[in-house]
């Protein structure tokens, strides 16, 4: 399913104005190191969402993760990366209930809830060569919310003015029936789309670069309900903070060679310096050796508290995430 609409038909002009004002002042991160630390997103990025849900009045409620953890490098899963979260801003929180209600009206077969659209992934295309390769966003940490498939909502803004002709708009495409299809995303447009539909943004054609206009895209995504699946709830937040925000530390058990640690620090600190951020540090922890212990503890909690079963404890579910989640379960069940 994909459905294109204008924000003016769903939310108030005041809400649109507030959101555009927020984006005018937003901070952006550029060249966040990718999984192998040699690649990075071909655009400026940021993300918001700390695990709290948005209630029907547009306010944040529930548990928040202050820090999240991920593998520091795909080939170095014995070192974790720690990143601080940031809450969903009020300007987005206030429109989420209306977006959910609209989605319900166009999607009879849904499982929309308070955790629907509690994460914002933001992309700022400031150069005509910026792009995003073809991909889907149906990773295992996203819940199935519409037609038993994950979904996101995409908002588009041209803050510096719209392109002068349709052919100069962002070259956003989706893959339908095996063929790439152009979709015009106008200023203040909103697109509801199942996340398993392949999509991409092509760089501008060379001959059209002089007509390029900067574009900001926000995709609102969802986490699992923390009461039913606290681990995937946490992992979903952790994935976005890892790849879109400024890191604060790497963590190891102290046995990793100093050369490998220094290489990781240099790669991340090169990014921090270029984004005028504090340099990251290396922390050691004996608990870093205990992933198996906390996997078994979490399996026990699944049985005792009737939580969703986790099919596979993947390498990106680092021990610090498991400790974080187990601590949450222990404290919340005591209340």
mmCIF file of C-alpha atoms in Angstrom:
data_model
loop_
_atom_site.group_PDB
_atom_site.id
_atom_site.type_symbol
_atom_site.label_atom_id
_atom_site.label_comp_id
_atom_site.label_asym_id
_atom_site.label_seq_id
_atom_site.Cartn_x
_atom_site.Cartn_y
_atom_site.Cartn_z
ATOM 1 C CA UNK A 1 0.000 0.000 0.000
ATOM 2 C CA UNK A 2 1.135 3.532 -0.745
ATOM 3 C CA UNK A 3 -0.997 6.644 -0.476
ATOM 4 C CA UNK A 4 -0.009 10.239 -1.272
ATOM 5 C CA UNK A 5 -1.722 13.278 0.263
ATOM 6 C CA UNK A 6 -1.044 16.903 1.229
ATOM 7 C CA UNK A 7 -0.511 17.738 4.894
ATOM 8 C CA UNK A 8 -2.978 20.620 4.594
ATOM 9 C CA UNK A 9 -5.748 18.023 4.252
ATOM 10 C CA UNK A 10 -4.828 16.274 7.516
ATOM 11 C CA UNK A 11 -3.342 18.753 9.987
ATOM 12 C CA UNK A 12 -3.748 22.477 10.673
ATOM 13 C CA UNK A 13 -1.786 25.242 8.950
ATOM 14 C CA UNK A 14 -0.443 26.222 12.376
ATOM 15 C CA UNK A 15 0.952 22.698 12.885
ATOM 16 C CA UNK A 16 2.633 22.848 9.472
ATOM 17 C CA UNK A 17 4.124 26.248 10.271
ATOM 18 C CA UNK A 18 5.456 25.019 13.628
ATOM 19 C CA UNK A 19 7.008 21.965 11.994
ATOM 20 C CA UNK A 20 8.675 24.011 9.246
ATOM 21 C CA UNK A 21 10.039 26.433 11.863
ATOM 22 C CA UNK A 22 11.469 23.495 13.803
ATOM 23 C CA UNK A 23 13.185 22.166 10.678
ATOM 24 C CA UNK A 24 14.687 25.586 9.921
ATOM 25 C CA UNK A 25 16.588 25.359 13.230
ATOM 26 C CA UNK A 26 17.328 21.617 13.237
ATOM 27 C CA UNK A 27 20.824 20.226 13.653
ATOM 28 C CA UNK A 28 22.150 17.839 11.020
ATOM 29 C CA UNK A 29 24.886 15.222 11.058
ATOM 30 C CA UNK A 30 26.986 14.510 7.979
ATOM 31 C CA UNK A 31 29.055 11.457 7.123
ATOM 32 C CA UNK A 32 27.992 9.300 10.098
ATOM 33 C CA UNK A 33 30.260 6.218 9.756
ATOM 34 C CA UNK A 34 28.382 3.252 8.279
ATOM 35 C CA UNK A 35 28.595 -0.394 9.232
ATOM 36 C CA UNK A 36 32.160 -0.868 7.954
ATOM 37 C CA UNK A 37 33.205 2.693 8.939
ATOM 38 C CA UNK A 38 34.311 3.373 5.355
ATOM 39 C CA UNK A 39 30.860 4.317 4.025
ATOM 40 C CA UNK A 40 28.314 6.921 5.141
ATOM 41 C CA UNK A 41 24.827 8.193 4.211
ATOM 42 C CA UNK A 42 24.901 10.346 1.074
ATOM 43 C CA UNK A 43 22.926 13.132 2.759
ATOM 44 C CA UNK A 44 22.685 14.990 6.070
ATOM 45 C CA UNK A 45 20.793 13.048 8.738
ATOM 46 C CA UNK A 46 19.360 13.033 12.251
ATOM 47 C CA UNK A 47 16.859 10.987 14.228
ATOM 48 C CA UNK A 48 14.498 11.556 17.145
ATOM 49 C CA UNK A 49 12.805 9.080 19.455
ATOM 50 C CA UNK A 50 13.842 7.614 22.812
ATOM 51 C CA UNK A 51 11.292 4.810 23.088
ATOM 52 C CA UNK A 52 8.458 6.823 24.652
ATOM 53 C CA UNK A 53 5.059 6.535 22.974
ATOM 54 C CA UNK A 54 2.814 9.362 21.793
ATOM 55 C CA UNK A 55 -0.598 9.422 23.459
ATOM 56 C CA UNK A 56 -3.820 10.572 21.783
ATOM 57 C CA UNK A 57 -3.202 14.150 22.978
ATOM 58 C CA UNK A 58 0.199 14.282 21.309
ATOM 59 C CA UNK A 59 2.284 13.980 24.480
ATOM 60 C CA UNK A 60 5.179 11.631 25.173
ATOM 61 C CA UNK A 61 4.525 8.935 27.783
ATOM 62 C CA UNK A 62 6.159 5.764 29.057
ATOM 63 C CA UNK A 63 9.705 4.506 29.456
ATOM 64 C CA UNK A 64 12.649 6.159 27.732
ATOM 65 C CA UNK A 65 16.079 4.806 26.875
ATOM 66 C CA UNK A 66 18.686 7.484 27.650
ATOM 67 C CA UNK A 67 21.452 5.626 25.814
ATOM 68 C CA UNK A 68 21.405 2.799 23.293
ATOM 69 C CA UNK A 69 24.046 0.364 22.065
ATOM 70 C CA UNK A 70 25.032 -1.284 18.776
ATOM 71 C CA UNK A 71 28.030 -3.038 17.293
ATOM 72 C CA UNK A 72 30.796 -0.493 16.711
ATOM 73 C CA UNK A 73 31.663 -2.143 13.387
ATOM 74 C CA UNK A 74 30.118 -5.003 11.473
ATOM 75 C CA UNK A 75 33.387 -6.944 11.585
ATOM 76 C CA UNK A 76 34.067 -5.955 15.211
ATOM 77 C CA UNK A 77 31.051 -7.146 17.200
ATOM 78 C CA UNK A 78 33.142 -7.542 20.362
ATOM 79 C CA UNK A 79 33.091 -3.733 20.707
ATOM 80 C CA UNK A 80 29.860 -1.805 21.326
ATOM 81 C CA UNK A 81 29.038 1.766 20.388
ATOM 82 C CA UNK A 82 27.105 3.890 22.886
ATOM 83 C CA UNK A 83 24.881 6.718 21.633
ATOM 84 C CA UNK A 84 22.602 9.140 23.445
ATOM 85 C CA UNK A 85 18.952 9.351 22.395
ATOM 86 C CA UNK A 86 16.857 12.460 21.787
ATOM 87 C CA UNK A 87 13.082 12.634 22.311
ATOM 88 C CA UNK A 88 10.603 13.145 19.513
ATOM 89 C CA UNK A 89 10.116 16.941 19.310
ATOM 90 C CA UNK A 90 6.814 18.503 20.300
ATOM 91 C CA UNK A 91 6.201 19.749 16.749
ATOM 92 C CA UNK A 92 6.055 16.134 15.555
ATOM 93 C CA UNK A 93 4.323 14.708 18.645
ATOM 94 C CA UNK A 94 1.385 17.061 18.165
ATOM 95 C CA UNK A 95 0.614 15.786 14.651
ATOM 96 C CA UNK A 96 1.124 12.068 15.283
ATOM 97 C CA UNK A 97 -2.426 11.379 16.604
ATOM 98 C CA UNK A 98 -3.961 12.971 13.497
ATOM 99 C CA UNK A 99 -1.691 11.007 11.179
ATOM 100 C CA UNK A 100 -2.628 7.766 12.949
ATOM 101 C CA UNK A 101 -6.338 8.544 12.654
ATOM 102 C CA UNK A 102 -5.984 9.324 8.971
ATOM 103 C CA UNK A 103 -4.091 6.081 8.412
ATOM 104 C CA UNK A 104 -6.872 4.160 10.150
ATOM 105 C CA UNK A 105 -9.401 5.730 7.776
ATOM 106 C CA UNK A 106 -7.554 4.498 4.674
ATOM 107 C CA UNK A 107 -6.362 1.155 6.065
ATOM 108 C CA UNK A 108 -9.143 -1.043 7.537
ATOM 109 C CA UNK A 109 -6.747 -3.920 8.262
ATOM 110 C CA UNK A 110 -4.479 -2.278 10.811
ATOM 111 C CA UNK A 111 -2.861 -2.680 14.204
ATOM 112 C CA UNK A 112 -2.203 1.009 14.885
ATOM 113 C CA UNK A 113 -1.463 1.902 18.509
ATOM 114 C CA UNK A 114 0.298 4.447 20.736
ATOM 115 C CA UNK A 115 3.723 3.237 19.589
ATOM 116 C CA UNK A 116 2.859 3.921 15.946
ATOM 117 C CA UNK A 117 5.056 6.767 14.601
ATOM 118 C CA UNK A 118 7.161 7.319 17.733
ATOM 119 C CA UNK A 119 10.453 7.596 15.791
ATOM 120 C CA UNK A 120 11.466 10.233 13.251
ATOM 121 C CA UNK A 121 14.259 9.597 10.741
ATOM 122 C CA UNK A 122 15.280 12.859 9.070
ATOM 123 C CA UNK A 123 17.180 13.354 5.813
ATOM 124 C CA UNK A 124 18.373 16.682 4.431
ATOM 125 C CA UNK A 125 19.276 16.700 0.728
ATOM 126 C CA UNK A 126 21.352 19.860 0.305
ATOM 127 C CA UNK A 127 23.251 18.941 -2.860
ATOM 128 C CA UNK A 128 22.009 17.590 -6.221
ATOM 129 C CA UNK A 129 24.367 14.599 -6.018
ATOM 130 C CA UNK A 130 22.934 13.376 -2.694
ATOM 131 C CA UNK A 131 20.991 10.134 -2.943
ATOM 132 C CA UNK A 132 19.828 7.002 -1.176
ATOM 133 C CA UNK A 133 20.253 3.602 -2.803
ATOM 134 C CA UNK A 134 17.338 1.246 -3.434
ATOM 135 C CA UNK A 135 16.282 -0.476 -0.223
ATOM 136 C CA UNK A 136 13.383 -1.568 1.955
ATOM 137 C CA UNK A 137 12.725 -0.645 5.593
ATOM 138 C CA UNK A 138 11.098 -3.871 6.793
ATOM 139 C CA UNK A 139 13.782 -4.944 9.263
ATOM 140 C CA UNK A 140 12.836 -7.393 12.012
ATOM 141 C CA UNK A 141 12.647 -4.663 14.664
ATOM 142 C CA UNK A 142 9.624 -2.997 13.006
ATOM 143 C CA UNK A 143 6.132 -4.181 14.027
ATOM 144 C CA UNK A 144 3.540 -5.305 11.470
ATOM 145 C CA UNK A 145 0.896 -2.578 11.523
ATOM 146 C CA UNK A 146 -0.967 -2.399 8.193
ATOM 147 C CA UNK A 147 -1.978 -5.483 6.205
ATOM 148 C CA UNK A 148 0.404 -7.507 8.410
ATOM 149 C CA UNK A 149 3.319 -5.457 7.102
ATOM 150 C CA UNK A 150 5.399 -2.628 8.611
ATOM 151 C CA UNK A 151 4.590 0.915 7.503
ATOM 152 C CA UNK A 152 6.092 4.386 7.598
ATOM 153 C CA UNK A 153 4.899 7.864 6.734
ATOM 154 C CA UNK A 154 7.101 10.192 4.689
ATOM 155 C CA UNK A 155 6.863 13.999 4.959
ATOM 156 C CA UNK A 156 8.544 16.299 2.412
ATOM 157 C CA UNK A 157 9.477 19.963 2.779
ATOM 158 C CA UNK A 158 11.111 22.432 0.379
ATOM 159 C CA UNK A 159 11.959 25.176 2.867
ATOM 160 C CA UNK A 160 13.912 27.297 0.362
ATOM 161 C CA UNK A 161 11.286 27.185 -2.368
ATOM 162 C CA UNK A 162 9.890 24.554 -4.710
ATOM 163 C CA UNK A 163 11.487 23.481 -8.010
ATOM 164 C CA UNK A 164 10.277 25.495 -10.984
ATOM 165 C CA UNK A 165 9.012 22.417 -12.886
ATOM 166 C CA UNK A 166 7.863 18.918 -11.935
ATOM 167 C CA UNK A 167 10.837 17.290 -13.672
ATOM 168 C CA UNK A 168 13.238 19.072 -11.292
ATOM 169 C CA UNK A 169 11.701 17.677 -8.108
ATOM 170 C CA UNK A 170 13.501 15.059 -6.042
ATOM 171 C CA UNK A 171 13.887 11.852 -8.037
ATOM 172 C CA UNK A 172 12.073 9.641 -5.536
ATOM 173 C CA UNK A 173 11.047 6.245 -6.910
ATOM 174 C CA UNK A 174 9.283 3.130 -5.670
ATOM 175 C CA UNK A 175 9.414 -0.325 -7.207
ATOM 176 C CA UNK A 176 6.012 -1.641 -8.274
ATOM 177 C CA UNK A 177 5.545 -4.894 -10.232
ATOM 178 C CA UNK A 178 9.289 -5.095 -10.784
ATOM 179 C CA UNK A 179 9.618 -1.606 -12.281
ATOM 180 C CA UNK A 180 10.813 1.666 -10.762
ATOM 181 C CA UNK A 181 8.098 4.316 -10.716
ATOM 182 C CA UNK A 182 8.603 8.071 -10.274
ATOM 183 C CA UNK A 183 6.657 9.655 -7.406
ATOM 184 C CA UNK A 184 6.450 13.428 -7.137
ATOM 185 C CA UNK A 185 6.811 14.426 -3.490
ATOM 186 C CA UNK A 186 5.561 17.999 -3.338
ATOM 187 C CA UNK A 187 6.225 20.544 -0.613
ATOM 188 C CA UNK A 188 4.152 19.671 2.489
ATOM 189 C CA UNK A 189 3.310 16.284 0.996
ATOM 190 C CA UNK A 190 2.813 13.121 3.038
ATOM 191 C CA UNK A 191 3.118 9.568 1.789
ATOM 192 C CA UNK A 192 1.943 6.489 3.694
ATOM 193 C CA UNK A 193 3.775 3.402 2.470
ATOM 194 C CA UNK A 194 4.381 -0.172 3.521
ATOM 195 C CA UNK A 195 8.058 -0.418 4.397
ATOM 196 C CA UNK A 196 8.668 -3.564 2.345
ATOM 197 C CA UNK A 197 8.170 -1.644 -0.916
ATOM 198 C CA UNK A 198 11.626 -0.939 -2.441
ATOM 199 C CA UNK A 199 12.339 2.780 -2.768
ATOM 200 C CA UNK A 200 15.230 5.082 -3.571
ATOM 201 C CA UNK A 201 16.256 8.682 -4.280
ATOM 202 C CA UNK A 202 18.341 9.184 -7.410
ATOM 203 C CA UNK A 203 20.821 12.024 -7.699
ATOM 204 C CA UNK A 204 19.825 14.833 -10.045
ATOM 205 C CA UNK A 205 20.699 14.490 -13.696
ATOM 206 C CA UNK A 206 23.793 16.501 -14.553
ATOM 207 C CA UNK A 207 21.890 18.766 -16.926
ATOM 208 C CA UNK A 208 19.284 19.516 -14.226
ATOM 209 C CA UNK A 209 21.620 20.263 -11.326
ATOM 210 C CA UNK A 210 21.225 24.042 -11.703
ATOM 211 C CA UNK A 211 17.497 23.631 -10.980
ATOM 212 C CA UNK A 212 18.014 21.632 -7.803
ATOM 213 C CA UNK A 213 16.227 22.808 -4.649
ATOM 214 C CA UNK A 214 17.162 21.520 -1.155
ATOM 215 C CA UNK A 215 14.651 19.081 0.317
ATOM 216 C CA UNK A 216 14.027 17.746 3.821
ATOM 217 C CA UNK A 217 12.374 14.371 4.285
ATOM 218 C CA UNK A 218 11.056 12.998 7.586
ATOM 219 C CA UNK A 219 9.939 9.398 7.887
ATOM 220 C CA UNK A 220 7.931 8.498 10.958
ATOM 221 C CA UNK A 221 8.349 4.871 12.014
ATOM 222 C CA UNK A 222 7.181 2.663 14.860
ATOM 223 C CA UNK A 223 8.545 0.480 17.636
ATOM 224 C CA UNK A 224 7.081 -2.614 19.213
ATOM 225 C CA UNK A 225 5.070 -2.079 22.378
ATOM 226 C CA UNK A 226 7.637 -2.190 25.197
ATOM 227 C CA UNK A 227 5.249 -4.212 27.384
ATOM 228 C CA UNK A 228 5.151 -7.075 24.869
ATOM 229 C CA UNK A 229 8.574 -6.914 23.227
ATOM 230 C CA UNK A 230 11.015 -4.767 25.206
ATOM 231 C CA UNK A 231 14.077 -6.125 23.412
ATOM 232 C CA UNK A 232 12.977 -5.290 19.868
ATOM 233 C CA UNK A 233 11.572 -1.997 21.166
ATOM 234 C CA UNK A 234 15.071 -1.153 22.391
ATOM 235 C CA UNK A 235 16.860 -2.521 19.322
ATOM 236 C CA UNK A 236 14.698 -0.399 17.025
ATOM 237 C CA UNK A 237 15.699 2.797 18.848
ATOM 238 C CA UNK A 238 19.326 1.622 18.993
ATOM 239 C CA UNK A 239 19.522 1.051 15.242
ATOM 240 C CA UNK A 240 18.400 4.575 14.439
ATOM 241 C CA UNK A 241 20.611 6.327 16.986
ATOM 242 C CA UNK A 242 23.607 4.264 15.807
ATOM 243 C CA UNK A 243 23.347 5.326 12.172
ATOM 244 C CA UNK A 244 21.943 8.858 12.491
ATOM 245 C CA UNK A 245 23.315 10.458 15.675
ATOM 246 C CA UNK A 246 26.586 11.494 17.327
ATOM 247 C CA UNK A 247 28.143 8.608 19.338
ATOM 248 C CA UNK A 248 29.601 9.101 22.821
ATOM 249 C CA UNK A 249 31.723 6.008 23.586
ATOM 250 C CA UNK A 250 32.935 2.581 22.537
ATOM 251 C CA UNK A 251 32.867 -0.265 25.065
ATOM 252 C CA UNK A 252 34.941 -3.440 25.224
ATOM 253 C CA UNK A 253 35.915 -6.029 27.821
ATOM 254 C CA UNK A 254 39.533 -4.822 27.749
ATOM 255 C CA UNK A 255 40.900 -7.717 25.709
ATOM 256 C CA UNK A 256 40.653 -6.068 22.273
ATOM 257 C CA UNK A 257 44.025 -4.960 20.908
ATOM 258 C CA UNK A 258 44.925 -1.311 21.400
ATOM 259 C CA UNK A 259 45.481 -0.984 17.643
ATOM 260 C CA UNK A 260 41.879 -1.970 16.903
ATOM 261 C CA UNK A 261 40.536 0.312 19.635
ATOM 262 C CA UNK A 262 42.598 3.246 18.362
ATOM 263 C CA UNK A 263 41.425 2.623 14.814
ATOM 264 C CA UNK A 264 37.780 2.698 15.933
ATOM 265 C CA UNK A 265 38.348 5.854 17.975
ATOM 266 C CA UNK A 266 40.053 7.603 15.081
ATOM 267 C CA UNK A 267 37.273 6.741 12.596
ATOM 268 C CA UNK A 268 34.510 7.968 14.893
ATOM 269 C CA UNK A 269 36.427 10.987 16.154
ATOM 270 C CA UNK A 270 37.172 12.112 12.619
ATOM 271 C CA UNK A 271 33.395 12.280 12.172
ATOM 272 C CA UNK A 272 32.923 14.008 15.552
ATOM 273 C CA UNK A 273 35.509 16.651 14.722
ATOM 274 C CA UNK A 274 33.950 17.416 11.348
ATOM 275 C CA UNK A 275 30.536 17.802 13.040
ATOM 276 C CA UNK A 276 31.938 19.918 15.906
ATOM 277 C CA UNK A 277 30.954 17.306 18.495
ATOM 278 C CA UNK A 278 32.718 16.021 21.604
ATOM 279 C CA UNK A 279 35.200 13.240 20.913
ATOM 280 C CA UNK A 280 34.186 9.737 21.943
ATOM 281 C CA UNK A 281 36.014 7.733 24.595
ATOM 282 C CA UNK A 282 36.826 4.064 25.198
ATOM 283 C CA UNK A 283 35.285 2.382 28.242
ATOM 284 C CA UNK A 284 35.985 -1.132 29.521
ATOM 285 C CA UNK A 285 33.479 -3.349 31.298
ATOM 286 C CA UNK A 286 33.699 -6.901 32.628
ATOM 287 C CA UNK A 287 29.967 -7.260 31.857
ATOM 288 C CA UNK A 288 30.812 -7.018 28.162
ATOM 289 C CA UNK A 289 31.840 -10.707 28.293
ATOM 290 C CA UNK A 290 28.441 -11.865 29.577
ATOM 291 C CA UNK A 291 26.127 -11.820 26.551
ATOM 292 C CA UNK A 292 25.215 -15.491 26.906
ATOM 293 C CA UNK A 293 24.239 -14.923 30.548
ATOM 294 C CA UNK A 294 21.860 -12.099 29.662
ATOM 295 C CA UNK A 295 20.394 -13.947 26.676
ATOM 296 C CA UNK A 296 19.426 -16.754 29.045
ATOM 297 C CA UNK A 297 18.037 -14.264 31.555
ATOM 298 C CA UNK A 298 15.920 -12.625 28.848
ATOM 299 C CA UNK A 299 14.591 -16.028 27.747
ATOM 300 C CA UNK A 300 13.539 -16.589 31.352
ATOM 301 C CA UNK A 301 11.705 -13.237 31.356
ATOM 302 C CA UNK A 302 9.924 -14.194 28.125
ATOM 303 C CA UNK A 303 8.492 -17.246 29.844
ATOM 304 C CA UNK A 304 7.736 -15.577 33.183
ATOM 305 C CA UNK A 305 6.130 -12.421 31.778
ATOM 306 C CA UNK A 306 4.568 -13.745 28.566
ATOM 307 C CA UNK A 307 6.719 -11.595 26.289
ATOM 308 C CA UNK A 308 7.063 -12.046 22.530
ATOM 309 C CA UNK A 309 9.515 -14.797 21.610
ATOM 310 C CA UNK A 310 12.798 -13.677 20.024
ATOM 311 C CA UNK A 311 13.657 -15.984 17.126
ATOM 312 C CA UNK A 312 17.348 -15.147 16.976
ATOM 313 C CA UNK A 313 19.706 -13.177 19.210
ATOM 314 C CA UNK A 314 21.709 -11.478 16.489
ATOM 315 C CA UNK A 315 25.173 -9.957 16.796
ATOM 316 C CA UNK A 316 23.769 -6.413 16.769
ATOM 317 C CA UNK A 317 21.896 -7.235 19.994
ATOM 318 C CA UNK A 318 24.949 -6.368 22.063
ATOM 319 C CA UNK A 319 25.237 -7.254 25.740
ATOM 320 C CA UNK A 320 24.735 -3.642 26.872
ATOM 321 C CA UNK A 321 21.326 -3.623 25.150
ATOM 322 C CA UNK A 322 20.369 -6.867 26.846
ATOM 323 C CA UNK A 323 21.457 -5.503 30.245
ATOM 324 C CA UNK A 324 19.502 -2.307 29.613
ATOM 325 C CA UNK A 325 16.356 -4.262 28.766
ATOM 326 C CA UNK A 326 16.688 -6.780 31.592
ATOM 327 C CA UNK A 327 17.107 -3.932 34.066
ATOM 328 C CA UNK A 328 13.949 -2.297 32.685
ATOM 329 C CA UNK A 329 11.977 -5.546 33.074
ATOM 330 C CA UNK A 330 13.182 -6.020 36.648
ATOM 331 C CA UNK A 331 12.339 -2.455 37.685
ATOM 332 C CA UNK A 332 8.989 -2.245 35.882
ATOM 333 C CA UNK A 333 7.719 -5.539 37.295
ATOM 334 C CA UNK A 334 8.460 -4.318 40.845
ATOM 335 C CA UNK A 335 6.167 -1.288 40.476
#
